Short mmCIF file of C-alpha atoms and ligand atoms in Angstrom, two decimals:
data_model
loop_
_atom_site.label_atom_id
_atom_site.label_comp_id
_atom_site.label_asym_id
_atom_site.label_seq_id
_atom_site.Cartn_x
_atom_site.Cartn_y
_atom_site.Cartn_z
CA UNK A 197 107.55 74.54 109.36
CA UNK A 198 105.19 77.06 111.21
CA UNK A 199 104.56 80.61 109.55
CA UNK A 200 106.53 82.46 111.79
CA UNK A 201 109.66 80.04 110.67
CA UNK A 202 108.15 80.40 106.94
CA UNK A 203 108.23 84.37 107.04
CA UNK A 204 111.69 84.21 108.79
CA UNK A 205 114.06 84.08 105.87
CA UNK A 206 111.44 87.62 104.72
CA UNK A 207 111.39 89.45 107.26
CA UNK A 208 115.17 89.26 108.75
CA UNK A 209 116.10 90.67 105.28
CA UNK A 210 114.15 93.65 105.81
CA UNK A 211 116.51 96.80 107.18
CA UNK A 212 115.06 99.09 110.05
CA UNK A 213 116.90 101.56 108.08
CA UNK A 214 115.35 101.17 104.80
CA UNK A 215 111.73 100.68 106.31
CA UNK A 216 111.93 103.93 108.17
CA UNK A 217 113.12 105.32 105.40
CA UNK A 218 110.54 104.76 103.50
CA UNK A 219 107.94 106.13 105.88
CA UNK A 220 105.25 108.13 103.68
CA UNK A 221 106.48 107.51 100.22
CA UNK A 222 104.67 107.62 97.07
CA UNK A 223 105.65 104.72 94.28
CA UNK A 224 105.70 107.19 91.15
CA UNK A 225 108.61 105.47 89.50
CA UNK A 226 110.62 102.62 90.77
CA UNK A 227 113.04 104.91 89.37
CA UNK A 228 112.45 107.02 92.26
CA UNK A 229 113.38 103.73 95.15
CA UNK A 230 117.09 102.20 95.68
CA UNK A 231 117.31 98.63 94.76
CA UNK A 232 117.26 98.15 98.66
CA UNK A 233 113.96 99.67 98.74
CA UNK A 234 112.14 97.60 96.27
CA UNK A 235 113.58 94.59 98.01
CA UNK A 236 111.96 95.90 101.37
CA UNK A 237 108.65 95.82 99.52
CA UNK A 238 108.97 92.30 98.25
CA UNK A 239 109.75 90.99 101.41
CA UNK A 240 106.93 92.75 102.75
CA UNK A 241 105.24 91.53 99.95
CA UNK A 242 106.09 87.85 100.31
CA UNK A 243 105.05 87.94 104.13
CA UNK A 244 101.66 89.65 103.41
CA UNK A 245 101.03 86.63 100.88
CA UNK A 246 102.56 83.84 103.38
CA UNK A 247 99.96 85.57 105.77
CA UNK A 248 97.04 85.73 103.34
CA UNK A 249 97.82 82.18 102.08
CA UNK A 250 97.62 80.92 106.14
CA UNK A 251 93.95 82.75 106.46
CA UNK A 252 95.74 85.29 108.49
CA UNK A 253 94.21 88.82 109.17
CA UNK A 254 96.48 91.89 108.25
CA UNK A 255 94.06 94.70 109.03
CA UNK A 256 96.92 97.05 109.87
CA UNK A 257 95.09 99.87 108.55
CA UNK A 258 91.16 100.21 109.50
CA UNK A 259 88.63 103.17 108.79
CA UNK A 260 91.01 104.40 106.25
CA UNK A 261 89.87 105.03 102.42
CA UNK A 262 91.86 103.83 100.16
CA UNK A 263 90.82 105.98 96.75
CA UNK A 264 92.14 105.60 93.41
CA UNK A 265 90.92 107.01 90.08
CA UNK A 266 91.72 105.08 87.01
CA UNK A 267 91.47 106.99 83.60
CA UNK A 268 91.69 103.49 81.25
CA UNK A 269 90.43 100.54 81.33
CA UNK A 270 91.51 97.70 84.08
CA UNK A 271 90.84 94.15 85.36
CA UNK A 272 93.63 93.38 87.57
CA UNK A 273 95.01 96.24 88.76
CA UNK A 274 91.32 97.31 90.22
CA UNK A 275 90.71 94.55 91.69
CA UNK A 276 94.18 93.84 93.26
CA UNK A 277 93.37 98.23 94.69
CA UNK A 278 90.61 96.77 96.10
CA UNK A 279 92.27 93.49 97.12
CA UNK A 280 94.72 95.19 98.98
CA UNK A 281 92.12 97.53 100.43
CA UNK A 282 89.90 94.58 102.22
CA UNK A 283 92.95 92.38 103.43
CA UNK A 284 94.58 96.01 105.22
CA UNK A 285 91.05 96.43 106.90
CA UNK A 286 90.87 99.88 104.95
CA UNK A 287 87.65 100.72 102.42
CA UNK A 288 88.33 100.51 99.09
CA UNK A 289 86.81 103.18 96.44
CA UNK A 290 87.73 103.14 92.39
CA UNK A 291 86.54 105.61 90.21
CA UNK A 292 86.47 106.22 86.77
CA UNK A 293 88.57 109.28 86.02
CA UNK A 294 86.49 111.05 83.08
CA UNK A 295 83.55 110.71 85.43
CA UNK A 296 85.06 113.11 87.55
CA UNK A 297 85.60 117.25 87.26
CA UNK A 298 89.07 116.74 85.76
CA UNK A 299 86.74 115.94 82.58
CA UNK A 300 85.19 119.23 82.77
CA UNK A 301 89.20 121.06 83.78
CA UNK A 302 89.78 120.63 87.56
CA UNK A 303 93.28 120.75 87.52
CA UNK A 304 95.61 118.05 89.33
CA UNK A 305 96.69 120.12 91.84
CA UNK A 306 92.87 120.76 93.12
CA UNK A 307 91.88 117.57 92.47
CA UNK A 308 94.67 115.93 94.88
CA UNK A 309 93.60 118.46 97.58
CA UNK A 310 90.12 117.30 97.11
CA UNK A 311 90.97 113.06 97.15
CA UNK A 312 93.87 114.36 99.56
CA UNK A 313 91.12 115.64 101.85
CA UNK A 314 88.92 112.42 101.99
CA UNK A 315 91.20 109.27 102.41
CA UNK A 316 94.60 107.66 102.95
CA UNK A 317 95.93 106.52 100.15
CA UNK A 318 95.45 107.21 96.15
CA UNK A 319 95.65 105.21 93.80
CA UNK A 320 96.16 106.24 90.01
CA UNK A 321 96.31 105.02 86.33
CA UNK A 322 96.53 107.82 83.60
CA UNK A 323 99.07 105.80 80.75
CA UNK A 324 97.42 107.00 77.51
CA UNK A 325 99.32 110.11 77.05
CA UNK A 326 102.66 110.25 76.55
CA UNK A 327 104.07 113.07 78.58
CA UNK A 328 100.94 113.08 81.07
CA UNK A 329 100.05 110.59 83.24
CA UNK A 330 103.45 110.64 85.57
CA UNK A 331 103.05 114.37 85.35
CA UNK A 332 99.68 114.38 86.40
CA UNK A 333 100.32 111.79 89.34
CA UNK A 334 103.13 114.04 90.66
CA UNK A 335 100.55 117.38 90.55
CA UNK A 336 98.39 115.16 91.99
CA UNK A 337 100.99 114.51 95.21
CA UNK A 338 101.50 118.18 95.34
CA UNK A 339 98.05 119.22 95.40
CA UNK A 340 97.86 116.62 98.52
CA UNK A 341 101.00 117.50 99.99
CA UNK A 342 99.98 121.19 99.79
CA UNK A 343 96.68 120.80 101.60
CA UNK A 344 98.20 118.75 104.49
CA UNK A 345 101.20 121.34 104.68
CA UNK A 346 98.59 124.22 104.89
CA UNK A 347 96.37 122.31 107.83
CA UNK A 348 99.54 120.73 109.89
CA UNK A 349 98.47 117.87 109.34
CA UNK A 350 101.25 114.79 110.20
CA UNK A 351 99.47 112.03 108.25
CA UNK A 352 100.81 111.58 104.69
CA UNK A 353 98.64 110.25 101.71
CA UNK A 354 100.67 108.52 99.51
CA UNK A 355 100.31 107.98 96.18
CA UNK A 356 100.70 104.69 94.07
CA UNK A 357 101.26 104.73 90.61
CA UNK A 358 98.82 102.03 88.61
CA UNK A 359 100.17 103.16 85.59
CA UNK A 360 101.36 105.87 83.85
CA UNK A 361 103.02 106.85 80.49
CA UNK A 362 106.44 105.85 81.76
CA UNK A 363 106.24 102.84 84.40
CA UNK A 364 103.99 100.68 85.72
CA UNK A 365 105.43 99.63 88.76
CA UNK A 366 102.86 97.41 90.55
CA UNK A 367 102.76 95.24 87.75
CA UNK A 368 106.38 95.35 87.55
CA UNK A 369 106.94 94.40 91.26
CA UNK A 370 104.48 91.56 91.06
CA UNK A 371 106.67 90.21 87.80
CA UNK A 372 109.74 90.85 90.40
CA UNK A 373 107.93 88.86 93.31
CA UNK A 374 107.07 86.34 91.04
CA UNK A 375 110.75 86.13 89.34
CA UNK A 376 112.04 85.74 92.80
CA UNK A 377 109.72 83.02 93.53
CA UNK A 378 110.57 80.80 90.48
CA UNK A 379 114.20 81.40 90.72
CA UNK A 380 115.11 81.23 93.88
CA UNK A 381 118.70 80.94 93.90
CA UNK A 382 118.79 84.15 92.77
CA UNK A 383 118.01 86.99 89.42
CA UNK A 384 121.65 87.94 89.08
CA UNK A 385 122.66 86.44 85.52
CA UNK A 386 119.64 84.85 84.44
CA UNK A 387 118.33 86.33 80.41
CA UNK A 388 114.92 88.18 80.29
CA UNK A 389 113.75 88.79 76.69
CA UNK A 390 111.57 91.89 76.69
CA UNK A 391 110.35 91.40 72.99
CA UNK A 392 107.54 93.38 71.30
CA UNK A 393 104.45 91.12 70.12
CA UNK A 394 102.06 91.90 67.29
CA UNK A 395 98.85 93.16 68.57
CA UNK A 396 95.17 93.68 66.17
CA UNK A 397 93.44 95.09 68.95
CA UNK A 398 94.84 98.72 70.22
CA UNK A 399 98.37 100.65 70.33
CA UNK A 400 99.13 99.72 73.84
CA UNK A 401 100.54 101.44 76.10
CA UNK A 402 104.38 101.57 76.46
CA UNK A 403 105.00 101.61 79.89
CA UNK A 404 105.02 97.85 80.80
CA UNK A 405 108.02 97.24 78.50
CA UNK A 406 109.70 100.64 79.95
CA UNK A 407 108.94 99.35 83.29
CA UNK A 408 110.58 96.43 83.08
CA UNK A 409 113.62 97.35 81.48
CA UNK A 410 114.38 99.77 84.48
CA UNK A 411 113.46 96.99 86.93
CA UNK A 412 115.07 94.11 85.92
CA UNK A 413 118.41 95.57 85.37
CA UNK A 414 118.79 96.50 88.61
CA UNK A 415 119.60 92.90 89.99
CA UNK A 416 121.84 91.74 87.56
CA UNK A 417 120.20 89.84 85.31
CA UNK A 418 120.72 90.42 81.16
CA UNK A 419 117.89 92.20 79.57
CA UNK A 420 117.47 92.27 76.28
CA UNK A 421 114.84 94.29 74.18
CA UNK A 422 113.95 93.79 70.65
CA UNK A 423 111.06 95.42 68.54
CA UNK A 424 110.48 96.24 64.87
CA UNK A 425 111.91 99.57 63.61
CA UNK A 426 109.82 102.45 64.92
CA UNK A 427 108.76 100.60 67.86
CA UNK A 428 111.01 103.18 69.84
CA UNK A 429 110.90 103.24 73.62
CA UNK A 430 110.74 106.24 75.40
CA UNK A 431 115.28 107.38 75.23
CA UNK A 432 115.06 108.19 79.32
CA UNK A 433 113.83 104.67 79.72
CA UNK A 434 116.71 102.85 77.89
CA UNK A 435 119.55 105.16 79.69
CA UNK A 436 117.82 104.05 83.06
CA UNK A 437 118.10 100.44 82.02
CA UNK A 438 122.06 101.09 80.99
CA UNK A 439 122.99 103.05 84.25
CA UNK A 440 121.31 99.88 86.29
CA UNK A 441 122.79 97.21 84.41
CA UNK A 442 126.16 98.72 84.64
CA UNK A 443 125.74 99.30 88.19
CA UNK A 444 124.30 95.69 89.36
CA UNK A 445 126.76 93.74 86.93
CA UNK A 446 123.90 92.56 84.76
CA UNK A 447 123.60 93.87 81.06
CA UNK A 448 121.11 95.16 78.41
CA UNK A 449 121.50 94.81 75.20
CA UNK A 450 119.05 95.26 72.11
CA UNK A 451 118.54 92.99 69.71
CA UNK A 452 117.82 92.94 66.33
CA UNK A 453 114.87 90.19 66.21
CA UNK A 454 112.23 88.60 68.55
CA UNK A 455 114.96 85.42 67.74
CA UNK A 456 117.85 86.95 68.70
CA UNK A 457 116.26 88.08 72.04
CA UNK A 458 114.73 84.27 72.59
CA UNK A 459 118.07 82.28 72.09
CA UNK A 460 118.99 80.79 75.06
CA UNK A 461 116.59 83.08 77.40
CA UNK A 462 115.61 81.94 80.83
CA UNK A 463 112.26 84.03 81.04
CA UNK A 464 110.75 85.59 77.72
CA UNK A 465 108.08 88.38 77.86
CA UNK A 466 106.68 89.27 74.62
CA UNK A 467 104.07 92.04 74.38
CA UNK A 468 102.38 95.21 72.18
CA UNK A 469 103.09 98.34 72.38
CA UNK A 470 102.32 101.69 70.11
CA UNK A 471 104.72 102.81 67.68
CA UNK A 472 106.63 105.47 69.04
CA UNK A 473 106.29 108.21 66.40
CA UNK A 474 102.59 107.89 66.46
CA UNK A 475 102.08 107.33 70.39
CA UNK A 476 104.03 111.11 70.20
CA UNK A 477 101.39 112.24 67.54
CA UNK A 478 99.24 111.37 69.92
CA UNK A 479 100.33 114.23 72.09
CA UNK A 480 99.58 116.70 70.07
CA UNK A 481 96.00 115.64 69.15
CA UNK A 482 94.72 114.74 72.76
CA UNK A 483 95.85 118.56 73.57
CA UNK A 484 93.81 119.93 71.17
CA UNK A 485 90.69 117.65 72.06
CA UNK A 486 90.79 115.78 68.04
CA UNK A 487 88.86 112.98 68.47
CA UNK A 488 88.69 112.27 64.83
CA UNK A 489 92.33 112.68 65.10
CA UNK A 490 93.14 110.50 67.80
CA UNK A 491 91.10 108.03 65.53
CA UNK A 492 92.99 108.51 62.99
CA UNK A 493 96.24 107.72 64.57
CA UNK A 494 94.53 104.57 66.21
CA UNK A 495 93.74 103.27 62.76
CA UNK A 496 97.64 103.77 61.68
CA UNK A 497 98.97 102.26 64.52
CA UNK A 498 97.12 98.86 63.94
CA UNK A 499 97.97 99.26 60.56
CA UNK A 500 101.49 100.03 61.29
CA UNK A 501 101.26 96.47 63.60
CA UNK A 502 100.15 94.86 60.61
CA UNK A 503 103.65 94.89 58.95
CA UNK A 504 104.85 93.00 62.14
CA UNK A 505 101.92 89.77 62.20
CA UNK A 506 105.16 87.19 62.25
CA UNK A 507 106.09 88.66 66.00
CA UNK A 508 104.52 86.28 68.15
CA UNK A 509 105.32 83.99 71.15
CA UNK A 510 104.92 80.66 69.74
CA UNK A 511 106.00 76.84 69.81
CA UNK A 512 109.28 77.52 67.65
CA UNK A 513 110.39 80.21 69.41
CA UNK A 514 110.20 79.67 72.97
CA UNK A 515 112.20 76.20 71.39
CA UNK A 516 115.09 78.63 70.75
CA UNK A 517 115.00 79.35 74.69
CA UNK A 518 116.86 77.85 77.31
CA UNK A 519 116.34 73.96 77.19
CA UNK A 520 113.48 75.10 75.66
CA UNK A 521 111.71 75.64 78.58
CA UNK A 522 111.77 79.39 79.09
CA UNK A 523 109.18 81.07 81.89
CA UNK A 524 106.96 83.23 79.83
CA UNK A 525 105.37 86.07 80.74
CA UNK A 526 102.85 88.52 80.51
CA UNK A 527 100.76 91.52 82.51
CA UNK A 528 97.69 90.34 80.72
CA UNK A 529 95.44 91.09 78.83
CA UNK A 530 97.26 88.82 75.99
CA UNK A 531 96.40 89.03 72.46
CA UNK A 532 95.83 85.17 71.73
CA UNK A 533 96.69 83.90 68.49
CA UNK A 534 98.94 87.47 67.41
CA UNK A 535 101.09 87.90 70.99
CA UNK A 536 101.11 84.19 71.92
CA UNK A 537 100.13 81.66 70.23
CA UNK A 538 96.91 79.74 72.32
CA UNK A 539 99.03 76.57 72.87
CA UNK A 540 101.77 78.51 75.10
CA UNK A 541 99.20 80.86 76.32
CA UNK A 542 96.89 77.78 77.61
CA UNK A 543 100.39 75.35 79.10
CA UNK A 544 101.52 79.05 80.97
CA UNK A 545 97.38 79.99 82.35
CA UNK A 546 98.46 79.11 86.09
CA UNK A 547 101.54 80.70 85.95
CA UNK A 548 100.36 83.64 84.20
CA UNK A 549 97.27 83.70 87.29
CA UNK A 550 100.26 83.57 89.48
CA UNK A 551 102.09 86.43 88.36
CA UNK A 552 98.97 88.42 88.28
CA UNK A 553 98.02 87.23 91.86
CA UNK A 554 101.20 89.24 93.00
CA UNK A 555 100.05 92.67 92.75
CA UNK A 556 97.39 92.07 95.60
CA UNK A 557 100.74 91.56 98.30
CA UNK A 558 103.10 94.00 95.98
CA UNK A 559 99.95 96.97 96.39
CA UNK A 560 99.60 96.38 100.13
CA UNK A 561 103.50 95.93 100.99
CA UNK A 562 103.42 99.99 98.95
CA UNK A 563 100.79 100.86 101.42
CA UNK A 564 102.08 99.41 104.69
CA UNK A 565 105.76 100.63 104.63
CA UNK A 566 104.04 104.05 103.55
CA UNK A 567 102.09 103.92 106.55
CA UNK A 568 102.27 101.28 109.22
CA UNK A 569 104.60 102.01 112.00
CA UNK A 570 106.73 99.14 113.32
CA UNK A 571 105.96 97.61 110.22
CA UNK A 572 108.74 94.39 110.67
CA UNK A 573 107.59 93.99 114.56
CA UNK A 574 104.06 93.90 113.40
CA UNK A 575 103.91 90.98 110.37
CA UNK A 576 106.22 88.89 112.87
CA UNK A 577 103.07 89.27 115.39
CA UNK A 578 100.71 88.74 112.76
CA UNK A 579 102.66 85.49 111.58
CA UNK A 580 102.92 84.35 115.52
CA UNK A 581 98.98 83.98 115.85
CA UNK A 582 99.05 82.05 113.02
N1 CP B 893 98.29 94.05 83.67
C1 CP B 893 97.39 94.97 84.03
O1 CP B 893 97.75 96.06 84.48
O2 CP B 893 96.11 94.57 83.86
P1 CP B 893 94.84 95.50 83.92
O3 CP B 893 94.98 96.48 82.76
O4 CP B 893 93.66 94.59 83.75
O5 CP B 893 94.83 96.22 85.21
#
């Protein structure tokens, strides 16, 4: 089969309708896109790869800078920016957030004018916070949106979100584009445990389990959560996930152990996050600047996590999954040894790389229906010369 035959089945799913439609748009959410939407993108996605994959070039958009600012910590999601970046033929800059003026107050709105100003496209991760980061992201747009309104300027910058306190929805859309790859007869009625895991080394974010909760529910598949008491996630989160799965026929449920949520499961992910009183806390002392504070409420959390050591991916328990042969899963970093044992860890590494390979093709599909006219005619071009 040649690559243009290879990319057909991806690119005569993609609606003119939809594409246009999403001409200019940020991802702040995946909240924010129609099921449609996010489809659009992993086709796009799945092309871009097919194309990548064949040694294809995709430099659809040169002498643009593509900016983002990340205020934590980040292997993958840096690297897939900057992935994305080289294969679009744009220049790739990331920056660490508290090394620039928003450290010393520059507001959002200022600072996206500024970024706004320079380059294309912005990326952002700010997920420490609860409350913060999404809010930031979206002064961030209007700060840019503001400064091109004022100059009549047609271009659009659009954001991506590479994390936030709510979502992370690159690493979500890569677990999508990866789902869809393993299971290709479809999502719809397939079990996804979203279990908490114990974690010694920091009160993780809780975004990544919020994320996927939204996501997955969309195409009917049956979600179900389970965490130790306190391990709250945020309440707008868990009505998203019931409105979707009532809407796409699929279901979400929470369960009352990491067990309950394995039994008969076709894809498990088990991973840390903070507990929810204390990620709150957190709030509170970030606003007043506590450092000690925020120490303090570190050291809690872990202990808090300490109660929970028995919550782990391990031999048993993916046993309890379907046929015993579950797909796990994971955004990585993993806690080895307290989130997954190292014997599932080590018989998933490829798949894992897989799924983390995604968000290089899910980053640049954001990017190109944001900005590439004729986006369909184009990739079917691209895959022609291949
Ligand atoms: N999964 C994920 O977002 O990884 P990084 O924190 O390394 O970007």
């Amino acid at each position: 089969m040649n690559v243009v035959q290879q990319a057909a089945p991806f690119l005569e799913s993609i609606d003119e309708e939809v594409l246009k439609g999403l001409s200019g748009r940020s991802m702040l959410l995946t909240d924010d896109w129609s099921a449609e939407e996010i489809e659009t993108v992993c086709n796009v996605a799945a092309t871009f790869e097919l194309l990548d994959r064949q040694g294809v070039p995709t430099h659809l958009l040169t002498n643009e800078l593509h900016y983002a600012l990340f205020f934590d910590n980040s292997t993958r999601t840096k690297s897939s920016w900057a992935g994305a970046a080289a294969r679009l033929g744009a220049h790739p800059m990331v920056v660490d957030g508290s090394s620039t003026q928003v450290a010393h107050g520059e507001t959002a709105e200022e600072t996206g004018a500024m970024l706004g100003m320079n380059s294309h496209a912005l990326g952002v991760r700010h997920d420490l916070i609860l409350g913060e980061g999404n809010k930031f992201m979206r002064a961030v747009k209007a700060g840019i949106d503001g400064y091109l309104r004022d100059g009549h300027e047609s271009r659009s910058v659009p954001i991506v979100n590479l994390q936030c306190d709510i979502d992370h929805p690159t690493q979500t859309l890569a677990d999508l584009s990866w789902l869809r790859e393993r299971f290709p007869d479809g999502l719809a009625g397939k079990t996804m445990a979203v279990s908490w895991a114990y974690s010694p080394s920091y009160a993780k974010p809780l975004s990544v389990p919020q994320g996927l909760i939204m996501l997955m529910t969309r195409f009917g598949m049956k979600v179900r959560l389970a965490h130790p008491e306190g391990y709250d996630l945020m309440p707008e989160c868990m009505e998203s996930a019931k409105k979707h799965a009532a809407e796409s026929g699929g279901s979400f449920t929470v369960a009352k152990s990491m067990d309950e949520a394995f039994a008969g499961a076709d894809i498990v992910y088990p991973k840390s996050w903070g507990p929810y009183d204390l990620m709150l806390e957190r709030v509170e002392a970030n606003r007043r600047k506590d450092s000690e504070g925020m120490k303090d409420i570190e050291r809690r959390a872990l202990e808090r996590n300490r109660a929970h050591t028995g919550w782990i991916c391990d031999e048993r328990r993916m046993k309890l999954t379907n046929r015993g042969t579950a797909l796990y899963m994971h955004c990585l970093p993993a806690d080895i040894g307290a989130e997954v044992s190292p014997g599932i860890l080590e018989q998933s590494r490829f798949s894992l790389a897989r799924e983390a390979n995604k968000k290089v093709y899910a980053i640049m599909a954001l990017l190109a229906v944001a900005k590439v006219a004729a986006l369909r005619q184009k990739l079917h071009g691209l895959a022609a010369t291949a």
